[in-house]
């Protein structure tokens, strides 16, 4: 059996300059260089094939970052014995036949190069069985040469086992990066494909240990499915860690999730963009999205996103080069502004806020001042509109339709419908420390102290940044003699202290006079505040290595929380939750503790059934 060596080199060649057709084995090896540059590319191609084959379950196993072995098993349509051999030939594809098909592509693959390329540079065994066949078929190819074909017993689907990648191309093998880097890239492609198909179940193993187990999403709606998948992949604590985005116009529609600002990361790895269903990279849109977070992320922090964009194929060039994943739009500036504005609005108006069910008046969550930014952005839109009047006029209107200023009710059951409940006992306090609230999907437990710390931290930070902290004058100025270290520290952070509302003068030596303190310092603690603050600042500096305004704000927050629990009225509980959800990052205290835990019904049910 020699199916792969279709064209043989001409024999008895005389001149070294004579043009000859390459043996297919050689041309495949060269083509492989384009398609298969690293293990991640093999993972991508094989998983895409499984998806194209309508698999609902895909399992990927890697050994040694994929260099030693990549196995992809699916329960898709499988191949006949004939096709299993054909599939290894270059330009062998079941997916397109005519040039028109190219325009209407619905499959991920179409070039018919992947299997041939992988098999040219690895030792590949395919076992495959069509659903309507009783028996499967095995084809083994080493470096482009078929070495074994035989029937085999297996369940329907396809199993591709690619071993020793680049075993016959040492130059390529040497070109690979460290195992950690290669693994990261492979995982990234796995994640992207898993995100693109939440209804398909995925598993990933590396060296026998399971990295991901992602059951098929069960929600009905597409965006809920996507959220399920993201929660499965990124192990966030609560669904509110993701901000929903959805906006459609006749030119472009976007849909997906952004990460809450506090989950910015130090690299761009967790950024997934899909244009017309394909995972792509776009610096342009990455920048547009990041700029929508303006002021919410630390420097050199990148937001998480998983965004799907659909637009007419005539407006976008998804580069069909096998490995490049760049996209180009026919109106880059317009798309940039659209994406930025859509994301800004999503960030400003929530997605962050879960539903708090309350008695009587629902908790209203005012749109934060970010909505003002969308307003500012109008100018930008206008100027764009001037440049390309027709297309973007329409978008502008859609985007800037006046929005209600409070998010109180949403009849269609989206992320924050407020459900009216008759009973006032839906907010409840446990041991003066935890607040329990009924939410649409189950139970929300808020840690009072952590929540208060978050609220005070953000408030202090705002005061420091704006230099606008309200001050209360002390009736009797308070004179304090500080030790030299504390005195130096007060001098160092005096601008921050003043912004918070402290009014401090130097009395000579290491003595200071405190005439005013921040307005919200509790009565009876006026004389402790400065000492507390300095102590906490020093602790934060030595233990957390933070300085400056962040440290001052954290120290203020810690002081304000005080020690022990506190009895809260229902009104106070409601206010606490309300204020917490107005924070930029409501889910974590400034010291990194969770402020809340959400217990979904499913978990309660599972516990009662003894499954947890
Ligand atoms: P392409 O995906 O571009 O068509 P490939 O080289 O990746 O090219 O695959 C060649 C052909 O082999 C596909 O068109 C398909 O018919 C078949 N094939 C590959 N993988 C699978 C699979 N997992 N299940 C069923 N058929 C497959
Ligand atoms: Mg393919």
XYZ file of C-alpha atoms and ligand atoms in Angstrom:
640
model
C 0.000 0.000 0.000
C 1.582 3.213 -1.080
C -1.203 5.737 -1.199
C 0.921 8.661 -0.201
C 3.688 8.397 -2.705
C 1.581 9.355 -5.674
C 4.194 11.146 -7.707
C 7.613 9.644 -7.891
C 10.759 11.613 -8.757
C 11.890 11.236 -12.323
C 14.502 8.590 -12.598
C 17.975 8.904 -14.026
C 18.114 12.677 -13.836
C 21.035 14.220 -15.685
C 21.281 17.920 -15.013
C 20.962 19.182 -11.457
C 19.079 22.209 -12.859
C 16.317 20.283 -14.522
C 12.898 21.113 -13.176
C 11.282 18.141 -11.551
C 8.210 17.611 -9.492
C 9.056 17.009 -5.885
C 8.167 13.717 -4.374
C 4.980 14.253 -2.400
C 6.692 13.136 0.767
C 9.099 16.029 0.403
C 6.520 18.640 -0.571
C 4.393 17.594 2.365
C 7.335 18.022 4.641
C 7.856 21.540 3.346
C 4.168 22.392 3.576
C 4.184 21.030 7.089
C 6.551 23.797 8.036
C 3.786 26.280 7.374
C 0.875 24.484 8.927
C 2.592 22.764 11.795
C 5.117 24.946 13.484
C 4.640 23.681 17.000
C 2.563 21.267 19.062
C -0.105 23.926 19.586
C -0.794 23.954 15.839
C -1.330 20.200 15.855
C -3.747 20.501 18.752
C -5.615 23.239 16.932
C -5.870 21.360 13.634
C -6.923 18.071 15.187
C -9.532 19.629 17.467
C -10.881 21.662 14.567
C -11.230 18.477 12.563
C -13.126 16.889 15.425
C -15.464 19.903 15.594
C -15.946 19.845 11.836
C -16.869 16.188 12.231
C -19.699 17.277 14.568
C -18.205 15.712 17.648
C -19.981 16.439 20.928
C -17.143 15.073 23.044
C -13.462 15.767 22.511
C -10.584 14.577 24.609
C -7.049 15.870 24.165
C -4.026 14.250 25.765
C -0.553 15.707 25.593
C 2.751 14.291 26.638
C 5.779 16.450 27.180
C 3.939 19.610 26.044
C 2.772 17.721 22.979
C 6.270 17.112 21.663
C 6.235 13.453 22.603
C 2.573 12.789 21.917
C -0.703 14.450 21.022
C -3.870 12.399 21.136
C -7.224 13.724 20.094
C -10.273 11.544 20.422
C -13.724 12.491 19.222
C -17.167 10.958 18.841
C -17.814 12.607 15.483
C -18.917 11.203 12.148
C -15.723 9.228 11.543
C -14.273 8.212 8.187
C -14.598 5.258 5.882
C -11.516 3.118 5.272
C -10.989 4.851 1.958
C -11.309 8.340 3.382
C -9.000 7.546 6.240
C -6.227 6.999 3.719
C -7.318 9.861 1.478
C -7.374 12.265 4.415
C -3.587 12.090 4.602
C -3.138 13.370 1.075
C -2.452 17.007 0.510
C -5.449 19.037 -0.570
C -7.651 16.152 0.348
C -10.719 17.625 1.963
C -14.340 16.690 2.240
C -15.229 20.287 3.017
C -15.024 22.246 -0.206
C -15.364 21.324 -3.795
C -15.894 24.561 -5.663
C -14.672 28.124 -5.430
C -18.153 29.128 -4.302
C -17.865 26.815 -1.325
C -14.929 28.907 -0.196
C -17.243 31.875 0.159
C -19.749 29.986 2.242
C -17.355 28.198 4.537
C -18.959 26.840 7.624
C -16.232 24.466 8.651
C -13.041 25.395 10.441
C -10.798 23.511 8.050
C -10.939 23.511 4.288
C -7.404 23.433 2.943
C -7.002 19.742 3.295
C -3.442 20.185 4.472
C -3.456 19.488 8.159
C -3.432 15.717 8.284
C -0.898 15.469 5.458
C 1.320 18.047 7.127
C 1.165 16.498 10.567
C 1.803 13.039 9.206
C 4.800 14.351 7.261
C 6.611 15.361 10.438
C 5.376 12.866 13.007
C 4.364 9.269 13.522
C 0.608 9.282 13.256
C -1.935 6.581 13.859
C -5.554 7.236 13.027
C -8.299 4.950 14.143
C -11.703 5.884 12.845
C -15.167 4.433 12.521
C -18.247 5.822 10.896
C -21.439 5.526 12.887
C -23.031 3.319 10.250
C -20.075 0.924 10.096
C -19.635 -1.959 12.487
C -15.924 -1.828 12.405
C -13.235 0.817 12.500
C -10.154 1.256 10.425
C -6.587 1.982 11.364
C -4.017 3.853 9.280
C -0.515 4.465 10.479
C 1.754 6.933 8.724
C 5.366 7.706 9.602
C 6.955 10.784 8.101
C 4.433 10.756 5.272
C 4.709 7.039 4.501
C 1.878 4.654 5.173
C 3.253 1.846 7.271
C 0.128 0.029 8.389
C -3.541 -0.217 7.441
C -5.933 -2.638 9.071
C -9.436 -2.949 10.428
C -9.850 -2.394 14.146
C -12.536 -2.553 16.771
C -13.616 0.760 18.253
C -16.611 2.901 19.029
C -17.776 5.437 16.411
C -15.597 8.504 16.026
C -11.972 9.246 15.362
C -8.824 8.860 17.379
C -5.670 10.584 16.157
C -2.408 9.763 17.868
C 0.554 11.885 16.739
C 3.894 10.911 18.263
C 7.389 12.353 18.192
C 6.675 15.599 16.451
C 9.528 16.682 14.140
C 11.358 13.402 14.742
C 12.513 13.614 11.130
C 13.087 17.399 11.032
C 15.636 18.090 13.773
C 15.936 21.737 12.755
C 12.299 22.295 13.640
C 12.574 20.391 16.840
C 15.423 22.636 17.935
C 13.350 25.655 17.059
C 10.756 24.850 19.701
C 10.571 26.958 22.844
C 10.740 25.693 26.410
C 8.275 22.966 27.375
C 6.371 25.473 29.526
C 5.959 27.892 26.623
C 4.903 25.200 24.177
C 2.381 23.891 26.668
C 0.961 27.365 27.282
C 0.402 27.848 23.563
C -1.263 24.498 23.179
C -3.504 25.223 26.153
C -4.386 28.611 24.698
C -5.651 27.013 21.486
C -7.505 24.401 23.455
C -9.151 27.120 25.536
C -10.101 29.156 22.493
C -11.730 26.178 20.796
C -13.507 25.214 23.992
C -14.837 28.760 24.326
C -16.013 28.768 20.736
C -18.190 25.684 21.335
C -19.656 25.604 24.827
C -22.122 22.884 23.858
C -19.289 20.441 23.164
C -17.662 18.672 26.081
C -13.882 18.991 26.265
C -11.152 17.421 28.336
C -7.453 18.156 28.381
C -4.755 16.041 29.989
C -1.066 16.753 30.241
C 1.249 13.910 31.205
C -1.742 11.962 32.491
C -2.965 14.678 34.815
C -6.229 16.356 33.964
C -6.001 20.081 33.328
C -9.568 20.731 32.219
C -12.822 18.895 32.386
C -15.485 20.933 30.676
C -18.886 19.302 30.466
C -21.174 20.445 27.683
C -22.991 23.606 28.757
C -26.589 22.937 29.676
C -28.086 26.440 29.598
C -30.575 27.256 26.923
C -29.392 30.664 25.899
C -26.200 31.112 23.986
C -24.697 33.675 26.333
C -25.482 31.586 29.405
C -23.770 28.663 27.735
C -20.744 30.775 27.080
C -20.700 31.907 30.690
C -20.859 28.313 31.888
C -17.879 27.498 29.734
C -15.894 30.492 30.976
C -16.611 29.625 34.594
C -15.458 26.077 33.897
C -12.275 27.207 32.226
C -11.245 30.064 34.431
C -12.516 28.882 37.785
C -13.822 32.221 38.881
C -15.740 32.244 42.091
C -18.889 33.922 40.913
C -20.513 34.546 37.605
C -20.451 38.291 38.256
C -16.742 38.203 37.572
C -17.745 38.462 33.953
C -19.450 41.408 32.313
C -21.910 40.613 29.592
C -21.585 42.374 26.267
C -24.127 42.278 23.496
C -24.717 44.813 20.786
C -25.990 44.446 17.273
C -26.049 46.772 14.357
C -26.558 46.066 10.724
C -22.814 46.301 10.143
C -21.406 44.440 13.078
C -22.590 42.530 16.084
C -20.626 41.657 19.181
C -21.454 39.286 21.934
C -19.515 37.804 24.816
C -17.958 38.633 28.145
C -15.367 40.958 29.559
C -13.558 40.246 32.801
C -14.274 42.433 35.809
C -11.547 44.994 36.255
C -10.026 43.235 39.241
C -9.143 40.235 37.109
C -6.784 42.067 34.867
C -3.699 39.971 34.276
C -0.085 40.676 33.591
C -0.184 39.251 30.091
C -2.522 39.085 27.166
C -3.018 35.381 27.297
C -6.597 35.396 28.524
C -7.919 37.357 25.587
C -10.086 35.514 23.165
C -11.471 37.169 20.113
C -13.519 35.368 17.495
C -14.406 36.919 14.190
C -17.108 35.041 12.349
C -16.445 32.036 14.534
C -12.687 31.942 14.057
C -10.235 32.554 16.858
C -8.060 35.474 15.789
C -5.596 37.980 17.173
C -6.136 41.669 16.740
C -3.927 44.245 18.380
C -6.390 46.868 17.260
C -9.344 45.379 19.067
C -7.254 44.306 22.042
C -6.379 47.952 22.414
C -9.963 49.102 21.909
C -11.176 46.806 24.653
C -8.360 47.666 27.069
C -9.014 51.357 26.579
C -12.636 50.834 27.584
C -11.306 49.952 31.042
C -9.491 53.241 31.250
C -8.550 53.957 34.840
C -9.875 50.650 36.106
C -6.820 48.561 35.421
C -3.377 48.955 36.867
C -0.567 49.874 34.575
C 0.517 47.025 32.313
C -2.533 45.009 33.235
C -4.610 43.432 30.517
C -8.289 42.658 30.740
C -9.815 39.258 30.228
C -12.211 38.976 27.340
C -14.018 36.409 25.260
C -15.751 38.307 22.490
C -17.459 37.106 19.374
C -17.874 39.423 16.436
C -19.970 38.744 13.429
C -19.850 40.866 10.332
C -20.284 40.436 6.651
C -17.293 38.633 5.180
C -16.860 41.458 2.681
C -15.861 43.784 5.527
C -13.218 41.590 7.013
C -10.162 39.757 5.822
C -9.528 36.813 8.095
C -6.107 36.010 6.796
C -6.295 32.511 5.514
C -2.626 31.844 6.071
C -2.376 28.608 8.022
C -0.676 30.008 11.091
C -1.175 33.732 11.068
C -4.292 34.664 12.913
C -4.415 38.380 12.207
C -7.595 40.023 10.952
C -8.105 43.209 9.003
C -11.304 45.206 8.769
C -12.224 47.472 5.914
C -12.970 50.262 8.362
C -10.528 49.811 11.175
C -11.250 53.112 12.930
C -14.960 52.555 12.879
C -14.695 49.056 14.261
C -12.273 50.289 16.912
C -14.656 52.973 18.144
C -17.623 50.682 18.045
C -15.948 47.985 20.109
C -14.562 50.493 22.567
C -17.918 52.181 23.060
C -19.795 48.912 23.426
C -17.319 47.707 26.037
C -17.339 51.010 27.896
C -21.037 50.858 28.163
C -21.034 47.279 29.315
C -18.502 48.104 31.997
C -20.386 51.194 33.065
C -23.827 49.703 33.254
C -23.021 46.487 34.979
C -23.175 42.933 33.996
C -21.203 43.192 37.213
C -24.286 43.428 39.339
C -26.066 40.308 40.457
C -29.685 40.391 41.406
C -30.430 41.072 45.004
C -33.973 40.119 45.778
C -35.495 42.466 48.247
C -38.744 43.135 49.875
C -40.636 46.082 48.491
C -38.355 48.481 46.743
C -35.762 46.674 44.705
C -32.193 47.720 45.282
C -31.351 50.204 42.641
C -27.892 50.248 41.309
C -27.064 53.651 39.923
C -25.029 53.713 36.797
C -21.586 54.821 37.846
C -19.848 57.887 36.554
C -18.438 55.806 33.763
C -21.550 56.451 31.780
C -20.263 59.978 31.589
C -17.328 58.677 29.675
C -19.533 57.142 27.068
C -20.965 60.587 26.740
C -17.529 62.091 26.205
C -16.917 59.529 23.595
C -19.706 60.973 21.575
C -17.339 63.534 20.179
C -15.176 60.789 18.867
C -18.161 59.192 17.244
C -19.293 62.380 15.725
C -16.004 62.979 14.040
C -16.038 59.465 12.728
C -19.516 59.942 11.513
C -18.336 62.897 9.537
C -15.793 60.776 7.801
C -18.056 57.926 6.870
C -21.537 59.263 7.339
C -23.760 56.429 6.258
C -22.520 53.416 8.043
C -21.823 54.895 11.437
C -24.765 57.228 11.808
C -26.835 54.272 12.356
C -24.451 52.762 14.893
C -24.237 55.990 16.826
C -27.956 56.071 17.313
C -28.075 52.544 18.474
C -25.266 53.036 20.885
C -26.418 56.223 22.421
C -30.059 55.647 22.793
C -30.794 57.197 26.160
C -30.446 54.647 28.917
C -32.467 54.559 32.109
C -30.287 55.768 34.938
C -31.082 52.981 37.332
C -31.043 49.293 36.766
C -34.132 48.217 38.546
C -35.977 45.782 36.411
C -35.318 43.738 33.371
C -38.326 41.745 32.318
C -36.537 39.336 30.036
C -34.731 37.460 32.761
C -31.254 38.701 31.978
C -28.464 39.022 34.494
C -30.253 41.378 36.843
C -33.993 41.059 36.844
C -35.229 42.294 40.169
C -37.730 39.917 41.526
C -40.290 41.333 43.836
C -40.766 39.391 46.943
C -43.345 39.809 49.610
C -41.290 38.859 52.588
C -38.891 41.189 54.435
C -36.739 38.404 55.790
C -34.718 38.025 52.611
C -31.785 39.856 54.104
C -30.553 38.166 57.181
C -27.523 38.461 59.406
C -25.546 35.679 61.007
C -23.500 36.252 64.193
C -23.025 39.928 63.365
C -20.565 38.899 60.675
C -22.301 37.604 57.572
C -25.205 38.902 55.552
C -27.325 36.396 53.703
C -29.300 37.494 50.685
C -31.580 35.598 48.372
C -30.555 35.988 44.754
C -32.131 34.649 41.608
C -29.825 31.668 41.319
C -29.574 30.772 44.979
C -27.916 32.249 48.027
C -25.447 35.092 48.369
C -23.352 35.318 51.533
C -21.510 38.558 52.151
C -18.661 38.852 54.621
C -19.451 42.189 56.268
C -15.938 43.126 57.178
C -14.413 42.218 53.851
C -17.214 44.077 52.091
C -16.812 47.168 54.236
C -13.069 47.067 53.642
C -13.618 47.051 49.888
C -16.048 49.948 50.066
C -13.800 52.053 52.296
C -10.747 51.247 50.229
C -12.300 52.442 46.989
C -13.734 55.491 48.683
C -10.357 56.428 50.180
C -8.604 55.849 46.903
C -11.054 58.125 45.151
C -10.549 60.845 47.756
C -6.795 60.585 47.460
C -6.894 60.658 43.690
C -9.252 63.601 43.567
C -7.762 65.337 46.616
C -11.301 65.761 47.782
C -11.687 63.973 51.110
C -14.140 65.710 53.415
C -12.647 66.803 56.704
C -14.038 67.265 60.203
C -12.340 69.874 62.345
C -11.398 68.695 65.797
C -12.816 70.839 68.554
C -9.522 70.641 70.392
C -6.494 70.235 68.166
C -4.656 67.127 69.119
C -0.907 67.320 69.728
C 1.054 64.106 69.216
C 4.708 63.429 69.732
C 5.856 60.869 67.211
C 8.952 58.731 67.181
C 11.396 59.664 64.403
C 10.288 56.833 62.092
C 6.611 57.724 62.356
C 7.407 61.371 61.947
C 9.316 60.668 58.744
C 6.446 58.543 57.520
C 3.889 61.277 58.165
C 6.013 63.657 56.136
C 6.305 61.112 53.363
C 2.577 60.486 53.009
C 1.350 63.938 53.979
C -0.150 64.667 50.524
C -2.233 61.486 50.700
C -3.250 62.204 54.284
C -4.339 65.715 53.378
C -6.360 64.441 50.445
C -8.175 62.105 52.772
C -9.183 65.008 55.031
C -6.383 65.113 57.612
C -5.218 68.541 58.567
C -1.784 68.246 60.156
C 0.762 70.891 61.120
C 4.288 70.568 62.307
C 4.697 71.755 65.873
C 8.509 71.544 65.933
C 10.737 68.557 66.608
C 8.858 65.342 66.019
C 5.621 66.765 67.327
C 2.614 67.375 65.158
C -0.732 69.048 65.664
C -3.776 67.374 64.220
C -6.554 69.894 63.581
C -8.811 67.917 61.302
C -9.453 64.281 60.369
C -11.438 62.551 57.599
C -15.152 63.203 58.002
C -16.195 59.584 58.184
C -13.922 58.543 61.038
C -16.163 57.202 63.736
C -16.757 59.096 66.906
C -14.506 58.111 69.731
C -11.755 56.980 67.390
C -10.461 60.421 66.465
C -7.311 60.038 68.523
C -6.555 56.501 67.417
C -6.823 57.041 63.736
C -3.392 58.375 62.942
C -1.567 55.820 65.074
C -3.641 52.997 63.561
C -2.999 54.229 60.097
C 0.755 54.501 60.533
C 0.993 51.055 62.094
C -1.029 49.497 59.312
C 0.930 51.357 56.672
C 4.187 49.987 58.020
C 2.794 46.492 58.194
C 1.523 46.706 54.634
C 4.840 48.054 53.467
C 6.900 45.301 54.994
C 4.496 42.437 54.320
C 2.716 43.356 51.123
C 5.443 45.561 49.675
C 3.014 48.303 48.823
C 3.579 51.999 49.321
C 1.999 55.330 48.483
C -1.689 55.921 47.934
C -2.618 52.282 47.564
C -1.132 51.557 50.963
C -2.737 54.609 52.564
C -6.147 53.651 51.161
C -5.752 50.053 52.330
C -4.694 51.208 55.782
C -7.692 53.517 56.020
C -9.960 50.684 55.022
C -8.510 48.373 57.635
C -8.883 51.007 60.316
C -12.453 51.774 59.328
C -13.512 48.159 59.536
C -12.540 47.990 63.185
C -12.456 44.752 65.085
C -15.153 42.165 65.595
C -18.651 42.006 64.233
C -21.456 44.499 64.164
C -25.202 44.187 64.360
C -26.845 45.659 61.240
C -30.386 46.731 60.595
C -32.052 45.416 57.432
C -31.622 48.862 55.980
C -27.907 48.851 56.814
C -27.495 45.403 55.276
C -29.141 46.559 52.135
C -26.959 49.628 52.018
C -23.840 47.549 52.502
C -24.692 45.310 49.575
C -25.749 48.248 47.502
C -22.482 50.074 48.124
C -20.472 46.932 47.588
C -21.907 46.429 44.132
C -21.113 49.959 43.215
C -17.434 49.193 43.735
C -15.239 48.620 40.756
C -14.175 45.308 42.134
C -16.879 44.075 44.468
C -15.738 40.497 44.742
C -12.531 40.875 46.669
C -11.430 42.833 49.702
C -8.412 45.065 49.050
C -6.394 42.485 50.962
C -7.451 39.731 48.594
C -10.158 37.988 50.631
C -13.465 37.106 49.042
C -16.195 39.559 49.993
C -18.947 37.170 49.031
C -19.724 33.606 48.201
C -22.530 32.556 45.979
C -24.160 29.200 46.594
C -26.219 28.189 43.593
C -29.263 25.973 43.916
C -27.473 23.199 42.113
C -24.865 23.099 44.841
C -27.478 23.027 47.584
C -29.339 20.280 45.790
C -26.163 18.299 45.283
C -25.287 18.613 48.968
C -28.652 17.332 50.055
C -28.347 14.467 47.662
C -24.990 13.652 49.226
C -23.068 14.264 46.031
C -20.746 16.851 47.496
P -9.413 19.939 6.179
O -9.842 19.936 7.606
O -8.879 21.241 5.747
O -10.439 19.367 5.261
P -7.501 17.983 7.058
O -6.194 17.552 6.509
O -7.502 18.567 8.426
O -8.136 18.991 6.042
O -8.482 16.765 7.016
C -8.714 16.114 5.778
C -10.041 15.406 5.760
O -10.019 14.295 6.659
C -11.187 16.269 6.229
O -11.738 17.041 5.189
C -12.175 15.226 6.767
O -12.951 14.707 5.733
C -11.271 14.115 7.256
N -11.080 14.179 8.723
C -10.005 14.655 9.383
N -10.145 14.543 10.714
C -11.360 13.972 10.907
C -12.113 13.591 12.095
N -11.641 13.791 13.326
N -13.329 13.025 11.899
C -13.824 12.830 10.658
N -13.167 13.167 9.527
C -11.948 13.729 9.638
Mg -8.646 20.237 9.192
